[in-house]
């Protein structure tokens, strides 16, 4: 059974979707200009054993009401996650972050380690500005001929800048094309990415994305790696063997976290939960299972 509700937090209302029962696993979506919709229903596989708690981050998807770009900071993102935890009356949580959500998960875990029982970083984004610059350069260099120019052309059109849904889908069709072996899976992802957006809320989400980059990767000396070395939470770093985020970056993260385990899912791209939900569920269960039962 799915439980959908809005949770009031300071200055906003966050859309929350819960499914399953058992130990709480809070899911952080990527983007950071998307919402949680692209993760379901495949990630719901994990709810066979756990209570999955998704929410749309402030200013995105169904959490956009009354939010201005300047209302959102990396500090408010971390605090929103903690307010979700408190309002659902949870002492400790497992935190699962996908893509950019992995960065937010690391921010939260390093700031509030006593509230994180387990950490799952799935197809995670880099943990430092230096690694982010390397990733972007390698991604540009690895694009098929003409793709970078086509994406730049789309991004420069009036329709894209106005938040037109079709133009946005055209852009991400190129951006994520290498992530799937089957075009049908790519089209399904594109259908979900903006299912709960309007042109107005898309422009808001993009402005928030710019702010998140400014306050993290583009901030002078931004680097979570030294802080990760102090984490004590059991951690799963799960990455796709075909992910367009090169394996070097999750390896760098896994090497920094003392109690981490790196799992590479062969044949999977950036959306491993969609390509192999069975394996994703099994690896999360191996991490959270016994320890979570003992803690309850």
mmCIF file with all atom_site columns, N, CA and C in Angstrom, residues 26-29 55 57 74 77-78 81 94-113 116 118-122 124 222 224 228 231 257:
data_model
loop_
_atom_site.group_PDB
_atom_site.id
_atom_site.type_symbol
_atom_site.label_atom_id
_atom_site.label_alt_id
_atom_site.label_comp_id
_atom_site.label_asym_id
_atom_site.label_entity_id
_atom_site.label_seq_id
_atom_site.pdbx_PDB_ins_code
_atom_site.Cartn_x
_atom_site.Cartn_y
_atom_site.Cartn_z
_atom_site.occupancy
_atom_site.B_iso_or_equiv
_atom_site.pdbx_formal_charge
_atom_site.auth_seq_id
_atom_site.auth_comp_id
_atom_site.auth_asym_id
_atom_site.auth_atom_id
_atom_site.pdbx_PDB_model_num
ATOM 1   N N  . UNK A 1 26  ? 15.235 6.086  3.485  1.00 0.00 ? 26  UNK A N  1
ATOM 2   C CA . UNK A 1 26  ? 14.844 7.344  2.854  1.00 0.00 ? 26  UNK A CA 1
ATOM 3   C C  . UNK A 1 26  ? 15.598 7.485  1.534  1.00 0.00 ? 26  UNK A C  1
ATOM 4   N N  . UNK A 1 27  ? 14.851 7.733  0.459  1.00 0.00 ? 27  UNK A N  1
ATOM 5   C CA . UNK A 1 27  ? 15.411 7.771  -0.892 1.00 0.00 ? 27  UNK A CA 1
ATOM 6   C C  . UNK A 1 27  ? 15.560 9.219  -1.351 1.00 0.00 ? 27  UNK A C  1
ATOM 7   N N  . UNK A 1 28  ? 16.740 9.548  -1.843 1.00 0.00 ? 28  UNK A N  1
ATOM 8   C CA . UNK A 1 28  ? 17.038 10.892 -2.339 1.00 0.00 ? 28  UNK A CA 1
ATOM 9   C C  . UNK A 1 28  ? 17.215 10.833 -3.853 1.00 0.00 ? 28  UNK A C  1
ATOM 10  N N  . UNK A 1 29  ? 16.346 11.530 -4.581 1.00 0.00 ? 29  UNK A N  1
ATOM 11  C CA . UNK A 1 29  ? 16.417 11.520 -6.039 1.00 0.00 ? 29  UNK A CA 1
ATOM 12  C C  . UNK A 1 29  ? 17.559 12.389 -6.545 1.00 0.00 ? 29  UNK A C  1
ATOM 13  N N  . UNK A 1 55  ? 10.787 11.418 -1.200 1.00 0.00 ? 55  UNK A N  1
ATOM 14  C CA . UNK A 1 55  ? 10.179 12.750 -1.170 1.00 0.00 ? 55  UNK A CA 1
ATOM 15  C C  . UNK A 1 55  ? 10.757 13.587 -2.300 1.00 0.00 ? 55  UNK A C  1
ATOM 16  N N  . UNK A 1 57  ? 12.354 16.836 -3.404 1.00 0.00 ? 57  UNK A N  1
ATOM 17  C CA . UNK A 1 57  ? 13.127 17.863 -2.717 1.00 0.00 ? 57  UNK A CA 1
ATOM 18  C C  . UNK A 1 57  ? 12.529 19.246 -2.964 1.00 0.00 ? 57  UNK A C  1
ATOM 19  N N  . UNK A 1 74  ? 22.191 24.314 0.106  1.00 0.00 ? 74  UNK A N  1
ATOM 20  C CA . UNK A 1 74  ? 22.597 22.964 0.488  1.00 0.00 ? 74  UNK A CA 1
ATOM 21  C C  . UNK A 1 74  ? 22.255 22.712 1.950  1.00 0.00 ? 74  UNK A C  1
ATOM 22  N N  . UNK A 1 77  ? 18.590 21.840 2.113  1.00 0.00 ? 77  UNK A N  1
ATOM 23  C CA . UNK A 1 77  ? 18.391 20.485 1.613  1.00 0.00 ? 77  UNK A CA 1
ATOM 24  C C  . UNK A 1 77  ? 18.674 19.456 2.714  1.00 0.00 ? 77  UNK A C  1
ATOM 25  N N  . UNK A 1 78  ? 19.770 19.660 3.421  1.00 0.00 ? 78  UNK A N  1
ATOM 26  C CA . UNK A 1 78  ? 20.118 18.760 4.521  1.00 0.00 ? 78  UNK A CA 1
ATOM 27  C C  . UNK A 1 78  ? 19.074 18.852 5.628  1.00 0.00 ? 78  UNK A C  1
ATOM 28  N N  . UNK A 1 81  ? 15.761 17.019 4.794  1.00 0.00 ? 81  UNK A N  1
ATOM 29  C CA . UNK A 1 81  ? 15.855 15.581 5.020  1.00 0.00 ? 81  UNK A CA 1
ATOM 30  C C  . UNK A 1 81  ? 15.713 15.271 6.508  1.00 0.00 ? 81  UNK A C  1
ATOM 31  N N  . UNK A 1 94  ? 18.233 4.572  7.266  1.00 0.00 ? 94  UNK A N  1
ATOM 32  C CA . UNK A 1 94  ? 19.140 4.266  6.166  1.00 0.00 ? 94  UNK A CA 1
ATOM 33  C C  . UNK A 1 94  ? 18.865 5.293  5.075  1.00 0.00 ? 94  UNK A C  1
ATOM 34  N N  . UNK A 1 95  ? 19.901 5.805  4.474  1.00 0.00 ? 95  UNK A N  1
ATOM 35  C CA . UNK A 1 95  ? 19.756 6.835  3.441  1.00 0.00 ? 95  UNK A CA 1
ATOM 36  C C  . UNK A 1 95  ? 20.274 6.283  2.123  1.00 0.00 ? 95  UNK A C  1
ATOM 37  N N  . UNK A 1 96  ? 19.431 6.353  1.096  1.00 0.00 ? 96  UNK A N  1
ATOM 38  C CA . UNK A 1 96  ? 19.787 5.879  -0.249 1.00 0.00 ? 96  UNK A CA 1
ATOM 39  C C  . UNK A 1 96  ? 19.736 7.062  -1.210 1.00 0.00 ? 96  UNK A C  1
ATOM 40  N N  . UNK A 1 97  ? 20.863 7.376  -1.803 1.00 0.00 ? 97  UNK A N  1
ATOM 41  C CA . UNK A 1 97  ? 20.917 8.479  -2.753 1.00 0.00 ? 97  UNK A CA 1
ATOM 42  C C  . UNK A 1 97  ? 21.294 7.997  -4.140 1.00 0.00 ? 97  UNK A C  1
ATOM 43  N N  . UNK A 1 98  ? 20.537 8.428  -5.136 1.00 0.00 ? 98  UNK A N  1
ATOM 44  C CA . UNK A 1 98  ? 20.851 8.104  -6.531 1.00 0.00 ? 98  UNK A CA 1
ATOM 45  C C  . UNK A 1 98  ? 21.406 9.326  -7.238 1.00 0.00 ? 98  UNK A C  1
ATOM 46  N N  . UNK A 1 99  ? 22.521 9.163  -7.939 1.00 0.00 ? 99  UNK A N  1
ATOM 47  C CA . UNK A 1 99  ? 23.118 10.221 -8.749 1.00 0.00 ? 99  UNK A CA 1
ATOM 48  C C  . UNK A 1 99  ? 23.415 11.443 -7.869 1.00 0.00 ? 99  UNK A C  1
ATOM 49  N N  . UNK A 1 100 ? 22.849 12.615 -8.200 1.00 0.00 ? 100 UNK A N  1
ATOM 50  C CA . UNK A 1 100 ? 23.051 13.787 -7.340 1.00 0.00 ? 100 UNK A CA 1
ATOM 51  C C  . UNK A 1 100 ? 22.558 13.510 -5.929 1.00 0.00 ? 100 UNK A C  1
ATOM 52  N N  . UNK A 1 101 ? 21.529 12.683 -5.785 1.00 0.00 ? 101 UNK A N  1
ATOM 53  C CA . UNK A 1 101 ? 21.058 12.317 -4.461 1.00 0.00 ? 101 UNK A CA 1
ATOM 54  C C  . UNK A 1 101 ? 22.135 11.668 -3.623 1.00 0.00 ? 101 UNK A C  1
ATOM 55  N N  . UNK A 1 102 ? 23.114 11.029 -4.266 1.00 0.00 ? 102 UNK A N  1
ATOM 56  C CA . UNK A 1 102 ? 24.248 10.483 -3.535 1.00 0.00 ? 102 UNK A CA 1
ATOM 57  C C  . UNK A 1 102 ? 25.071 11.573 -2.871 1.00 0.00 ? 102 UNK A C  1
ATOM 58  N N  . UNK A 1 103 ? 25.241 12.691 -3.567 1.00 0.00 ? 103 UNK A N  1
ATOM 59  C CA . UNK A 1 103 ? 25.967 13.814 -2.982 1.00 0.00 ? 103 UNK A CA 1
ATOM 60  C C  . UNK A 1 103 ? 25.218 14.349 -1.765 1.00 0.00 ? 103 UNK A C  1
ATOM 61  N N  . UNK A 1 104 ? 23.891 14.514 -1.895 1.00 0.00 ? 104 UNK A N  1
ATOM 62  C CA . UNK A 1 104 ? 23.092 14.989 -0.771 1.00 0.00 ? 104 UNK A CA 1
ATOM 63  C C  . UNK A 1 104 ? 23.157 13.995 0.389  1.00 0.00 ? 104 UNK A C  1
ATOM 64  N N  . UNK A 1 105 ? 23.131 12.694 0.075  1.00 0.00 ? 105 UNK A N  1
ATOM 65  C CA . UNK A 1 105 ? 23.237 11.674 1.120  1.00 0.00 ? 105 UNK A CA 1
ATOM 66  C C  . UNK A 1 105 ? 24.563 11.795 1.868  1.00 0.00 ? 105 UNK A C  1
ATOM 67  N N  . UNK A 1 106 ? 25.639 12.036 1.137  1.00 0.00 ? 106 UNK A N  1
ATOM 68  C CA . UNK A 1 106 ? 26.938 12.193 1.777  1.00 0.00 ? 106 UNK A CA 1
ATOM 69  C C  . UNK A 1 106 ? 26.992 13.458 2.624  1.00 0.00 ? 106 UNK A C  1
ATOM 70  N N  . UNK A 1 107 ? 26.386 14.549 2.122  1.00 0.00 ? 107 UNK A N  1
ATOM 71  C CA . UNK A 1 107 ? 26.313 15.784 2.906  1.00 0.00 ? 107 UNK A CA 1
ATOM 72  C C  . UNK A 1 107 ? 25.594 15.526 4.235  1.00 0.00 ? 107 UNK A C  1
ATOM 73  N N  . UNK A 1 108 ? 24.467 14.831 4.162  1.00 0.00 ? 108 UNK A N  1
ATOM 74  C CA . UNK A 1 108 ? 23.686 14.572 5.374  1.00 0.00 ? 108 UNK A CA 1
ATOM 75  C C  . UNK A 1 108 ? 24.457 13.656 6.324  1.00 0.00 ? 108 UNK A C  1
ATOM 76  N N  . UNK A 1 109 ? 25.035 12.591 5.804  1.00 0.00 ? 109 UNK A N  1
ATOM 77  C CA . UNK A 1 109 ? 25.722 11.613 6.648  1.00 0.00 ? 109 UNK A CA 1
ATOM 78  C C  . UNK A 1 109 ? 26.932 12.216 7.346  1.00 0.00 ? 109 UNK A C  1
ATOM 79  N N  . UNK A 1 110 ? 27.650 13.118 6.668  1.00 0.00 ? 110 UNK A N  1
ATOM 80  C CA . UNK A 1 110 ? 28.825 13.726 7.294  1.00 0.00 ? 110 UNK A CA 1
ATOM 81  C C  . UNK A 1 110 ? 28.445 14.783 8.311  1.00 0.00 ? 110 UNK A C  1
ATOM 82  N N  . UNK A 1 111 ? 27.255 15.378 8.155  1.00 0.00 ? 111 UNK A N  1
ATOM 83  C CA . UNK A 1 111 ? 26.794 16.394 9.113  1.00 0.00 ? 111 UNK A CA 1
ATOM 84  C C  . UNK A 1 111 ? 26.037 15.778 10.289 1.00 0.00 ? 111 UNK A C  1
ATOM 85  N N  . UNK A 1 112 ? 25.351 14.669 10.052 1.00 0.00 ? 112 UNK A N  1
ATOM 86  C CA . UNK A 1 112 ? 24.540 14.034 11.094 1.00 0.00 ? 112 UNK A CA 1
ATOM 87  C C  . UNK A 1 112 ? 24.830 12.530 11.147 1.00 0.00 ? 112 UNK A C  1
ATOM 88  N N  . UNK A 1 113 ? 26.042 12.136 11.402 1.00 0.00 ? 113 UNK A N  1
ATOM 89  C CA . UNK A 1 113 ? 26.375 10.704 11.352 1.00 0.00 ? 113 UNK A CA 1
ATOM 90  C C  . UNK A 1 113 ? 25.598 9.863  12.358 1.00 0.00 ? 113 UNK A C  1
ATOM 91  N N  . UNK A 1 116 ? 22.290 8.346  10.867 1.00 0.00 ? 116 UNK A N  1
ATOM 92  C CA . UNK A 1 116 ? 22.363 7.494  9.674  1.00 0.00 ? 116 UNK A CA 1
ATOM 93  C C  . UNK A 1 116 ? 22.876 6.113  10.077 1.00 0.00 ? 116 UNK A C  1
ATOM 94  N N  . UNK A 1 118 ? 22.741 3.355  7.916  1.00 0.00 ? 118 UNK A N  1
ATOM 95  C CA . UNK A 1 118 ? 23.342 2.760  6.719  1.00 0.00 ? 118 UNK A CA 1
ATOM 96  C C  . UNK A 1 118 ? 23.290 3.796  5.604  1.00 0.00 ? 118 UNK A C  1
ATOM 97  N N  . UNK A 1 119 ? 24.229 3.671  4.685  1.00 0.00 ? 119 UNK A N  1
ATOM 98  C CA . UNK A 1 119 ? 24.307 4.604  3.564  1.00 0.00 ? 119 UNK A CA 1
ATOM 99  C C  . UNK A 1 119 ? 24.425 3.803  2.268  1.00 0.00 ? 119 UNK A C  1
ATOM 100 N N  . UNK A 1 120 ? 23.551 4.128  1.308  1.00 0.00 ? 120 UNK A N  1
ATOM 101 C CA . UNK A 1 120 ? 23.593 3.493  -0.006 1.00 0.00 ? 120 UNK A CA 1
ATOM 102 C C  . UNK A 1 120 ? 23.801 4.582  -1.046 1.00 0.00 ? 120 UNK A C  1
ATOM 103 N N  . UNK A 1 121 ? 24.899 4.498  -1.770 1.00 0.00 ? 121 UNK A N  1
ATOM 104 C CA . UNK A 1 121 ? 25.225 5.456  -2.821 1.00 0.00 ? 121 UNK A CA 1
ATOM 105 C C  . UNK A 1 121 ? 25.118 4.723  -4.153 1.00 0.00 ? 121 UNK A C  1
ATOM 106 N N  . UNK A 1 122 ? 24.036 4.985  -4.881 1.00 0.00 ? 122 UNK A N  1
ATOM 107 C CA . UNK A 1 122 ? 23.728 4.253  -6.107 1.00 0.00 ? 122 UNK A CA 1
ATOM 108 C C  . UNK A 1 122 ? 23.971 5.146  -7.322 1.00 0.00 ? 122 UNK A C  1
ATOM 109 N N  . UNK A 1 124 ? 26.359 7.115  -7.883 1.00 0.00 ? 124 UNK A N  1
ATOM 110 C CA . UNK A 1 124 ? 26.513 8.407  -7.234 1.00 0.00 ? 124 UNK A CA 1
ATOM 111 C C  . UNK A 1 124 ? 27.284 9.424  -8.073 1.00 0.00 ? 124 UNK A C  1
ATOM 112 N N  . UNK A 1 222 ? 35.633 22.744 -2.650 1.00 0.00 ? 222 UNK A N  1
ATOM 113 C CA . UNK A 1 222 ? 34.603 21.822 -2.185 1.00 0.00 ? 222 UNK A CA 1
ATOM 114 C C  . UNK A 1 222 ? 35.095 20.384 -2.283 1.00 0.00 ? 222 UNK A C  1
ATOM 115 N N  . UNK A 1 224 ? 34.197 16.556 -0.126 1.00 0.00 ? 224 UNK A N  1
ATOM 116 C CA . UNK A 1 224 ? 33.654 15.758 0.972  1.00 0.00 ? 224 UNK A CA 1
ATOM 117 C C  . UNK A 1 224 ? 34.544 14.582 1.351  1.00 0.00 ? 224 UNK A C  1
ATOM 118 N N  . UNK A 1 228 ? 34.349 12.083 4.644  1.00 0.00 ? 228 UNK A N  1
ATOM 119 C CA . UNK A 1 228 ? 33.872 10.707 4.516  1.00 0.00 ? 228 UNK A CA 1
ATOM 120 C C  . UNK A 1 228 ? 34.754 9.741  5.301  1.00 0.00 ? 228 UNK A C  1
ATOM 121 N N  . UNK A 1 231 ? 33.315 8.675  8.628  1.00 0.00 ? 231 UNK A N  1
ATOM 122 C CA . UNK A 1 231 ? 32.012 8.004  8.706  1.00 0.00 ? 231 UNK A CA 1
ATOM 123 C C  . UNK A 1 231 ? 32.160 6.590  9.255  1.00 0.00 ? 231 UNK A C  1
ATOM 124 N N  . UNK A 1 257 ? 35.509 5.844  2.671  1.00 0.00 ? 257 UNK A N  1
ATOM 125 C CA . UNK A 1 257 ? 34.585 5.456  3.743  1.00 0.00 ? 257 UNK A CA 1
ATOM 126 C C  . UNK A 1 257 ? 35.054 4.145  4.353  1.00 0.00 ? 257 UNK A C  1
#
